[in-house]
Coordinates of C-alpha atoms and ligand atoms in Angstrom, one line a residue:
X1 CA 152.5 116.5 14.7
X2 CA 149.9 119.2 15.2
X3 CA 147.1 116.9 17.9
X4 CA 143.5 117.4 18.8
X5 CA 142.0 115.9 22.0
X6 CA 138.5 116.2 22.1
X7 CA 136.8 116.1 25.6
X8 CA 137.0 118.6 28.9
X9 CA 137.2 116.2 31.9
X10 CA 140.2 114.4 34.1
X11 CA 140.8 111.8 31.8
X12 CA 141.8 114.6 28.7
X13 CA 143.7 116.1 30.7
X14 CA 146.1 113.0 31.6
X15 CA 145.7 112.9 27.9
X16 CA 147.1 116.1 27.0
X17 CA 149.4 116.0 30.3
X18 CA 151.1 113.1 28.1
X19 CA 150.9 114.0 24.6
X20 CA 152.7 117.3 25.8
X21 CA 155.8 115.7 26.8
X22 CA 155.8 113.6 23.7
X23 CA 159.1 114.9 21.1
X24 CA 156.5 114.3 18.3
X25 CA 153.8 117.0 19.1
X26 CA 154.1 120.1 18.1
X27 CA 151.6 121.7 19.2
X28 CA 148.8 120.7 20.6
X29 CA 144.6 121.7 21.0
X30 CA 141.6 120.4 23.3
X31 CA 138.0 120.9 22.5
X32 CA 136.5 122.1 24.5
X33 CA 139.1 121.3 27.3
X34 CA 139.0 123.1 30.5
X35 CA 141.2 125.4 32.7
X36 CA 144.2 122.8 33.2
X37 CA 144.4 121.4 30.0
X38 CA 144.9 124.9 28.8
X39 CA 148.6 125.1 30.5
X40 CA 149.5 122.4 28.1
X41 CA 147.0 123.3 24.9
X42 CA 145.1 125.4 22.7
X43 CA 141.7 125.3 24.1
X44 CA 139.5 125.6 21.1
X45 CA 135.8 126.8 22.0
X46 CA 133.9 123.8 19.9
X47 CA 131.3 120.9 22.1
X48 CA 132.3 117.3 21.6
X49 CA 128.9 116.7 19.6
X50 CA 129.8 119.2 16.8
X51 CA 130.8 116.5 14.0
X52 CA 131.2 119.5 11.5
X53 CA 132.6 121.6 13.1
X54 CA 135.0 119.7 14.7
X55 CA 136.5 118.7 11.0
X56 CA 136.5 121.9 10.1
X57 CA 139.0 122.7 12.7
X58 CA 141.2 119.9 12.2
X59 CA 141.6 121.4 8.7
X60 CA 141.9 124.8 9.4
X61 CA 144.7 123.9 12.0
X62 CA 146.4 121.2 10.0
X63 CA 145.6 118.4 12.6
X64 CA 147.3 115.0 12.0
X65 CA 145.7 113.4 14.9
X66 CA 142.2 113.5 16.9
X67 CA 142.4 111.8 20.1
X68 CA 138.2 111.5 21.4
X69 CA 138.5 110.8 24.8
X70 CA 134.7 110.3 26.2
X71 CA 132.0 107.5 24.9
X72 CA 129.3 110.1 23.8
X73 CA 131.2 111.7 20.5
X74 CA 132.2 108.2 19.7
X75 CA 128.5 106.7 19.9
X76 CA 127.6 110.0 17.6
X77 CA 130.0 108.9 15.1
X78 CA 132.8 111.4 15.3
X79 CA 135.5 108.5 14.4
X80 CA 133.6 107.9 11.1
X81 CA 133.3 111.7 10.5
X82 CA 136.4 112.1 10.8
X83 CA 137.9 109.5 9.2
X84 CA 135.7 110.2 6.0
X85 CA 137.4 113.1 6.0
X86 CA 140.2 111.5 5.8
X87 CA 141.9 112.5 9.2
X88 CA 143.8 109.9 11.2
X89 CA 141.9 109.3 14.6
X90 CA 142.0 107.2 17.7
X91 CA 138.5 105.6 18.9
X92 CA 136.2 103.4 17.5
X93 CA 133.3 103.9 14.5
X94 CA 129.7 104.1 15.8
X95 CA 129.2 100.8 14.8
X96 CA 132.1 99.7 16.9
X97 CA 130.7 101.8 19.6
X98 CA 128.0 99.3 20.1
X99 CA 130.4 97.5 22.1
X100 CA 129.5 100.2 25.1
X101 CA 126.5 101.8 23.6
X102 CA 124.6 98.5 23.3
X103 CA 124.7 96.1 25.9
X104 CA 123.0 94.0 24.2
X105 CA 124.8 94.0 21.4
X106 CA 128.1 93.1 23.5
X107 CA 126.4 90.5 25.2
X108 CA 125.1 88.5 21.8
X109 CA 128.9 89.1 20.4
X110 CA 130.4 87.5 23.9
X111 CA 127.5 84.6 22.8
X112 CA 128.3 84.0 19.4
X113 CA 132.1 84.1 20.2
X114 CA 132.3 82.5 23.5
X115 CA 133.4 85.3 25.3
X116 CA 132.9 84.3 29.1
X117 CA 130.3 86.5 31.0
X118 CA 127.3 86.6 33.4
X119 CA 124.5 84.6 31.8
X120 CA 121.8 87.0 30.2
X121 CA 118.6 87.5 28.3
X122 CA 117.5 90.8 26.5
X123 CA 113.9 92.4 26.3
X124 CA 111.9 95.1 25.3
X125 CA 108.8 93.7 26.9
X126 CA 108.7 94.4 30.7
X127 CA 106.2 91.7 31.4
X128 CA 108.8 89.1 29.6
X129 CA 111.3 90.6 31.4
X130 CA 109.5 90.1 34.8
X131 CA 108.5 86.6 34.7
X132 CA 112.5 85.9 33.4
X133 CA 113.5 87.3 37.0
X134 CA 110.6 85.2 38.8
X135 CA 111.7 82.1 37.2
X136 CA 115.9 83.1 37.5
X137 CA 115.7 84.1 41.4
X138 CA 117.6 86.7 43.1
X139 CA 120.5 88.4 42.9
X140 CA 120.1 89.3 39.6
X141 CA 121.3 92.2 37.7
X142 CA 119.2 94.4 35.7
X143 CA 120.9 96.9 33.1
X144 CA 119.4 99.5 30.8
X145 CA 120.8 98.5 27.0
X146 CA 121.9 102.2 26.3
X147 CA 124.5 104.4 28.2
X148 CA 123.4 105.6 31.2
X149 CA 126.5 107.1 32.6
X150 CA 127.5 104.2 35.1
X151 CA 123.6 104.7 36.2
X152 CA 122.2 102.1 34.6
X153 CA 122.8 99.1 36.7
X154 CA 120.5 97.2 39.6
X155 CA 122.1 95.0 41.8
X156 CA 118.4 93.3 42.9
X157 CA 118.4 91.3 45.9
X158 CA 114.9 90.8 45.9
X159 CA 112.1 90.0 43.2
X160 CA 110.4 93.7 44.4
X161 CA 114.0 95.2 43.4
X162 CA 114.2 93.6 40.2
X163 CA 110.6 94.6 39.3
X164 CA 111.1 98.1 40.4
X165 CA 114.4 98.7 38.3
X166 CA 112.5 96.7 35.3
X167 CA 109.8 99.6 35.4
X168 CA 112.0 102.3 36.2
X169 CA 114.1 101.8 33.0
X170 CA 111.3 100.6 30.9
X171 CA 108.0 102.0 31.9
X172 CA 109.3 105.6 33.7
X173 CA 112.1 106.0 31.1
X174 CA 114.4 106.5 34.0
X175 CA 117.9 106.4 31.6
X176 CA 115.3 107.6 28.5
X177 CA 115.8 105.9 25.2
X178 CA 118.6 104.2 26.8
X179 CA 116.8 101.9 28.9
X180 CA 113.3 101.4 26.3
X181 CA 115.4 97.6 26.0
X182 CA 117.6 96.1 29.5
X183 CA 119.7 93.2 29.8
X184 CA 119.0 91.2 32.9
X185 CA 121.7 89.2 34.0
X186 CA 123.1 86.6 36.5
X187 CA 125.2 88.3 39.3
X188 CA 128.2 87.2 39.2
X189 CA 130.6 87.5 42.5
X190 CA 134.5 88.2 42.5
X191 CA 136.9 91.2 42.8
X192 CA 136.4 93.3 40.0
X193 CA 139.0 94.4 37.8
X194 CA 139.8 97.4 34.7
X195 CA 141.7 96.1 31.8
X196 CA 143.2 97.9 29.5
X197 CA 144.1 96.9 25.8
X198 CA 145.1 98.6 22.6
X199 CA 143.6 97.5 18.9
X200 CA 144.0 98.3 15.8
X201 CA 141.7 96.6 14.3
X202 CA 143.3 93.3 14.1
X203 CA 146.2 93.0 16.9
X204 CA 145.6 93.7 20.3
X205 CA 148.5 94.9 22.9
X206 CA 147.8 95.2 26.5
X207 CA 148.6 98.4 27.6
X208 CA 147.6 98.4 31.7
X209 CA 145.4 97.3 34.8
X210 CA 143.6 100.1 36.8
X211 CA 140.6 99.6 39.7
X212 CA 138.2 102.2 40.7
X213 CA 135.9 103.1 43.4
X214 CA 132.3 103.8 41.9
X215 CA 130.8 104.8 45.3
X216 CA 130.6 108.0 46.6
X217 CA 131.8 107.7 50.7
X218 CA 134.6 105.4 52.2
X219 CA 134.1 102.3 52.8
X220 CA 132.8 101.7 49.5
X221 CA 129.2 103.0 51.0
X222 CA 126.5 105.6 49.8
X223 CA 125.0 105.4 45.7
X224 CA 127.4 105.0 42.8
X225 CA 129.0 108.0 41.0
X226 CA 131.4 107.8 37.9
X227 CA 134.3 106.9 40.4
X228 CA 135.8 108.5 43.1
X229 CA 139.2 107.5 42.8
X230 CA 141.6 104.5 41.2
X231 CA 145.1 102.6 41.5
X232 CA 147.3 101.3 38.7
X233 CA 148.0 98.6 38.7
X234 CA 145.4 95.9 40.0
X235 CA 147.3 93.6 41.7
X236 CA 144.7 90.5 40.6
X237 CA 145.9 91.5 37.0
X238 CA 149.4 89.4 37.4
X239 CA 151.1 87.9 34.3
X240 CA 149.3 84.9 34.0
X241 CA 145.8 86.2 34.4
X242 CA 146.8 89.1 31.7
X243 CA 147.5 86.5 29.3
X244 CA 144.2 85.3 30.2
X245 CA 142.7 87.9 29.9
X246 CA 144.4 88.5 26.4
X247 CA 143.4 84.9 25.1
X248 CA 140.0 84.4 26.4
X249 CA 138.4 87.9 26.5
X250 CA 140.2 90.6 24.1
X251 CA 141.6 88.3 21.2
X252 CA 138.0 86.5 20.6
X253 CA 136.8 90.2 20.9
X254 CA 139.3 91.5 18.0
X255 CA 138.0 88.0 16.0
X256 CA 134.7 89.0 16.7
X257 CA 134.6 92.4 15.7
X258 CA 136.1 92.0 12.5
X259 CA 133.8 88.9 11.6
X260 CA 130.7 91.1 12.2
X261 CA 132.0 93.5 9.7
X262 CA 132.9 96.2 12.2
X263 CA 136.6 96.4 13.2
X264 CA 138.0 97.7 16.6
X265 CA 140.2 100.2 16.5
X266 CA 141.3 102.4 19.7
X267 CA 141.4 101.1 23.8
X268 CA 139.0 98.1 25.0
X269 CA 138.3 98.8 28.4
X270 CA 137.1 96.1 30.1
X271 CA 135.3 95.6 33.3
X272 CA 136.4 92.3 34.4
X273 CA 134.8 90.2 38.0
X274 CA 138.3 87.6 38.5
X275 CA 136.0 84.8 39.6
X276 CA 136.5 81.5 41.5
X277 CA 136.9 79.9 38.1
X278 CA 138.5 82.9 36.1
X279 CA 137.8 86.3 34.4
X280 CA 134.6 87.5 33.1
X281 CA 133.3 90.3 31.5
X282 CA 130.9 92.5 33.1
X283 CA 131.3 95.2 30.6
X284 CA 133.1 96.8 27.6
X285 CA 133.8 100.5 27.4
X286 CA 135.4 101.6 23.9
X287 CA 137.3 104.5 25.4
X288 CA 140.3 105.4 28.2
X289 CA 138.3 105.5 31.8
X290 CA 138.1 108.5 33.8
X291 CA 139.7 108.3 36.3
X292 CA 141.6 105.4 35.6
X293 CA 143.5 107.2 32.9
X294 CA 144.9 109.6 35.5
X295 CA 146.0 106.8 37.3
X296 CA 148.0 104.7 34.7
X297 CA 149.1 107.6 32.4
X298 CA 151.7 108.9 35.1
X299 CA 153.4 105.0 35.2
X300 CA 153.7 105.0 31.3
X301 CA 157.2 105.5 30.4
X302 CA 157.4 104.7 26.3
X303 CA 155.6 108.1 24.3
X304 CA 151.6 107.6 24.3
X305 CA 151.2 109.7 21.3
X306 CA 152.9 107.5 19.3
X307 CA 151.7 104.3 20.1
X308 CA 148.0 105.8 19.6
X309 CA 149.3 107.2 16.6
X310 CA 150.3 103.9 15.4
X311 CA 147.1 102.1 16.8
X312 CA 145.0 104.6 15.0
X313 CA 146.9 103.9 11.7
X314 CA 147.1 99.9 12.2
X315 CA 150.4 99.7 12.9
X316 CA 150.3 98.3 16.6
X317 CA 152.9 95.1 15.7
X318 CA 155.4 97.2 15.8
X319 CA 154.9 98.9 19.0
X320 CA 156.1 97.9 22.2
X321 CA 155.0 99.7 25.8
X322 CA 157.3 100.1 28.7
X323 CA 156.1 101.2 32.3
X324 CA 157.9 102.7 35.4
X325 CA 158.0 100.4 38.3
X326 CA 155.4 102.4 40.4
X327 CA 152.5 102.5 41.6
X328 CA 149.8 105.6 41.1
X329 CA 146.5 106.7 42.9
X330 CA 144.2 109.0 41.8
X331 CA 141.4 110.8 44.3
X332 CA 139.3 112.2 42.9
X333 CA 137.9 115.7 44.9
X334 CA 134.2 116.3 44.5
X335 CA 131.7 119.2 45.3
X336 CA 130.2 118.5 48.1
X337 CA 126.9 117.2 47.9
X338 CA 127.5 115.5 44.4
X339 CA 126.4 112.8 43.2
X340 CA 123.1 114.3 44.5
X341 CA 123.0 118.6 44.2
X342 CA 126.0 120.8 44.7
X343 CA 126.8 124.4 43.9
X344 CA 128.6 125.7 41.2
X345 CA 131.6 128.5 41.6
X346 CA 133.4 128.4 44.8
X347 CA 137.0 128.9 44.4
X348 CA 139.6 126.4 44.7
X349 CA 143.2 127.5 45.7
X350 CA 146.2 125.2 43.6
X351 CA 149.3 127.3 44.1
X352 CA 150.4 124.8 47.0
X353 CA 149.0 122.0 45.3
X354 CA 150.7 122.4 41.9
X355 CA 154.1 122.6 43.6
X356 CA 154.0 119.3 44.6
X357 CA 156.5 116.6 43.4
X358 CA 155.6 113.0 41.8
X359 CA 151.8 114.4 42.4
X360 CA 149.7 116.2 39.6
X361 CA 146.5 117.9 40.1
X362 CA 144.3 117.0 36.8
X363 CA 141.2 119.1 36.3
X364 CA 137.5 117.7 35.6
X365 CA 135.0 120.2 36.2
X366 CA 136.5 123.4 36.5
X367 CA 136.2 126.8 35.3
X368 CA 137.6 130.4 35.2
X369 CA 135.8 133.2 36.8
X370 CA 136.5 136.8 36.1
X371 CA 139.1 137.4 38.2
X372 CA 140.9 134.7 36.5
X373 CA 140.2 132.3 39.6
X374 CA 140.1 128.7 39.3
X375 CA 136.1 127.6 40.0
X376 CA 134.3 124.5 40.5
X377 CA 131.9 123.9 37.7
X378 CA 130.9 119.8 38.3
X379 CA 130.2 117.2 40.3
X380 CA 133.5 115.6 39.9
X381 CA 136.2 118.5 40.0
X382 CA 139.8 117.6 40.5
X383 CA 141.9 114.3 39.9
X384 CA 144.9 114.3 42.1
X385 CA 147.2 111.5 41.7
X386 CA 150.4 110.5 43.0
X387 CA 153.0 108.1 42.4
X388 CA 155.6 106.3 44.1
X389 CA 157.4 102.7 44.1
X390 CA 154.6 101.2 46.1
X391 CA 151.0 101.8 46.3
X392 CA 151.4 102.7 50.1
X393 CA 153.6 105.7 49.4
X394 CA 151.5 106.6 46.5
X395 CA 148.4 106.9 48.4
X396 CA 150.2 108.9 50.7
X397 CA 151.3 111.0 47.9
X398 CA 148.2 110.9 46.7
X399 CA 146.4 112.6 49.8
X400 CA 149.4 114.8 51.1
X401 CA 148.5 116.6 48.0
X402 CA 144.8 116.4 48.4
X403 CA 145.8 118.2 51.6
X404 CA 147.3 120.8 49.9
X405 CA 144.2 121.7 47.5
X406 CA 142.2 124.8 49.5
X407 CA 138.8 123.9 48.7
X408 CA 135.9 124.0 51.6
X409 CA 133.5 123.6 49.5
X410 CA 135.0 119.9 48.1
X411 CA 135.0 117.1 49.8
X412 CA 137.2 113.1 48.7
X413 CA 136.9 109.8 49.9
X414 CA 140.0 109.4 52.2
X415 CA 140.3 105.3 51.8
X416 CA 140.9 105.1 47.4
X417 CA 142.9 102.1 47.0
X418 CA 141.7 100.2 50.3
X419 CA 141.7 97.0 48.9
X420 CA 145.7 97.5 47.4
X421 CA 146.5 99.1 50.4
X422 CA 145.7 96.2 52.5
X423 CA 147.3 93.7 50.4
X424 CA 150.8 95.4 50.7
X425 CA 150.6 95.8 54.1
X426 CA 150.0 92.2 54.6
Ligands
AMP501 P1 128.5 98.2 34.5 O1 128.0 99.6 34.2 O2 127.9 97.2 33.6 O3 130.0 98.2 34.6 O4 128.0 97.9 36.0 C1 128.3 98.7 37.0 C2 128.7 97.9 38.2 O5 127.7 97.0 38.6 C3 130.0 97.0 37.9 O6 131.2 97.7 38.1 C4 129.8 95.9 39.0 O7 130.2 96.3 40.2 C5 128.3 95.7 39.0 N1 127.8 94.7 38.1 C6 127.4 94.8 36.8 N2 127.1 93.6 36.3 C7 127.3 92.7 37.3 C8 127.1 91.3 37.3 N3 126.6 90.6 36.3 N4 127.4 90.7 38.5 C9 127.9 91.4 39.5 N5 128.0 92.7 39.5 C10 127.7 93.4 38.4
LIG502 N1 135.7 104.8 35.6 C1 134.7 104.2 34.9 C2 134.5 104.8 33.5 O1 135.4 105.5 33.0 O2 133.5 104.4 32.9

């Protein structure tokens, strides 16, 4: 099979990572990709909003398969493009997008299909929206509809808070169009958990359990970035609670979808809080997350490209998934100053890094220079996982080769998988 990823960050290139040691890819291309997907494919100069252009390359390179990594091309309809064109793709249409590009709209399906999640009410009217939080109380949450890059969301502790985000979003146009309507809902209290599902439309197979760290120093302190780091698998997410999971979250979601005339088809990522009296959803993301993907892809032993191949073409029945017994840890390596400003360009030395064993340095936000040097060109730069039989030695493994990454100008949080960490060692 000749396979196109579309994307350029840490999660495409676990993507490609995979799909490269698969027997059934021949060759293989990333658009736009970035320095260290191109040791595994064709990088192919095209941006992940050019529809056209991006079907035009699938047929002048004989592509079988489109893999979209990120939320944004899906949201802009590349799935549908694509697949009018009649070229096999993994990800969901635009109008199954909703389920991450509309809050709202994920919230009324969890309604109508009794789905369990925090309670909620939707508004376009900030007034509406202020006497809802007077008369709920505090905490509440307060979300902007649209995608907002994990930015979206208020934790409000206080009335002020709640107020504040509801004019920020509404009235300052904070997240832009994205937050002209928010979802304020009841805070809900729990650990959280990522879950991980394949669907194809109308069968659903779990595929793994991830969590991340959204906030920038240890200790879980400082503002909220789009992760610093993540472990597979959650140890909350045993057998019993995946079956949960499965029967009280996805399956009414595949039901759902299908009744409402737009059918799932690619990876439900769900955001689950494991509460007092089970999972609910916080969120749905309609895509792999970044950086959980580098975090589960490494423990996947069956071939990913085939069983997205055979998702994408409705054939998941057949398909079973088998995983190493380890554990994996990804940190992820920042410029420093991110999520607020950083610089651009300094050079970051691999040769050590890349020698490592059971360890993988995945790239984000990198570039070239002209002397051929590996740059940073992000916020979030590196992914560096490791794996091991227990979550212990992988965080070790993890950071030994964090340690052997020469970047001053980078900075990680040195604590990713805290929570796991301290559970094993009990
Ligand atoms: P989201 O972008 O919807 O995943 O929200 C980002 C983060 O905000 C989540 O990972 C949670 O930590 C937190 N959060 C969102 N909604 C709620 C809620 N209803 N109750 C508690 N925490 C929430
Ligand atoms: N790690 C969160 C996300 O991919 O949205």
């Amino acid at each position: 099979m000749k396979v196109l990823v579309i994307g350029s960050g840490g999660r495409e290139h676990a993507l490609c990572w995979s799909f490269a040691q698969s027997p059934l890819c021949e060759k293989l291309f990333c658009a736009p990709g970035n320095p260290g997907i191109e040791s595994v494919a064709t990088c192919l100069p095209i941006q992940v909003l050019e529809n056209e252009k991006i079907v035009a390359a699938c047929r002048e390179h004989e592509i079988d398969f489109v893999m979209i990594g990120p939320e944004i091309p899906l949201a802009n309809g590349l799935a549908d493009a694509l697949r009018a064109a009649d070229i096999c793709c993994f990800g969901p249409s635009k109008a199954a997008a909703q389920l991450e590009s509309s809050k709202g709209f994920m919230k009324d399906l969890c309604k109508k299909y009794n789905i369990p999640t925090a309670a909620y009410e939707r508004f376009t009217d900030p007034q509406k929206a202020k006497d809802y939080v007077k008369a709920q109380g505090t905490p509440i949450v307060v979300k902007a509809d649209g995608l907002a890059a994990g930015k979206g969301v208020t934790i409000a502790q206080t009335i002020e808070e709640a107020n504040a985000a509801i004019d920020d979003a509404m009235i300052g146009g904070a997240f832009g169009e994205a937050g002209a309507e928010i979802v304020i809902e009841e805070f809900m209290t729990g650990e959280e958990a990522s879950f991980f599902a394949l669907c194809d439309g109308r069968d659903a197979l779990y595929f793994a359990s991830a969590q991340d760290h959204k906030a920038v120093y240890d200790g879980d302190k400082g503002p909220n970035t789009g992760g610093m780091g993540a472990y597979s698998p959650a140890a909350v997410i045993d057998d019993a609670m995946r079956d949960r999971v499965m029967k009280d979250i996805i399956l009414p979601t595949v039901k759902g979808m299908k009744a409402e005339g737009c059918p799932f088809t690619g990876i439900f990522f769900a955001g689950l809080m494991i509460t007092a009296t089970g999972p609910r959803l916080i969120e749905y993301n309609c895509r792999f997350g970044d950086p959980e993907t580098q975090a589960m892809l490494p423990r996947l032993k069956s071939d990913l490209l085939s069983a997205l191949y055979a998702t994408a073409r409705g054939l998941l029945s057949g398909i079973e998934l088998h995983w190493h017994d380890y554990a994996a840890l990804c940190v992820v390596m920042a410029a420093n100053g991110y999520p607020g400003a950083y610089e651009k360009g300094s050079v970051i030395g691999l040769d050590e890094a890349n020698k490592v064993q059971d360890g993988i340095v995945f790239h984000a936000g990198t570039a070239r220079n002209d002397k051929g040097e590996i740059t940073a060109n992000g916020g979030r730069v590196l992914g560096v996982t490791g794996w091991a039989s227990t979550i212990v030695e992988a965080q070790a493994k993890a950071y030994q080769t964090v340690d052997k990454v020469n970047w001053p100008e980078g900075f990680c949080r040195r604590d990713i998988g805290w929570r796991a960490v301290a559970r094993a060692k009990q």
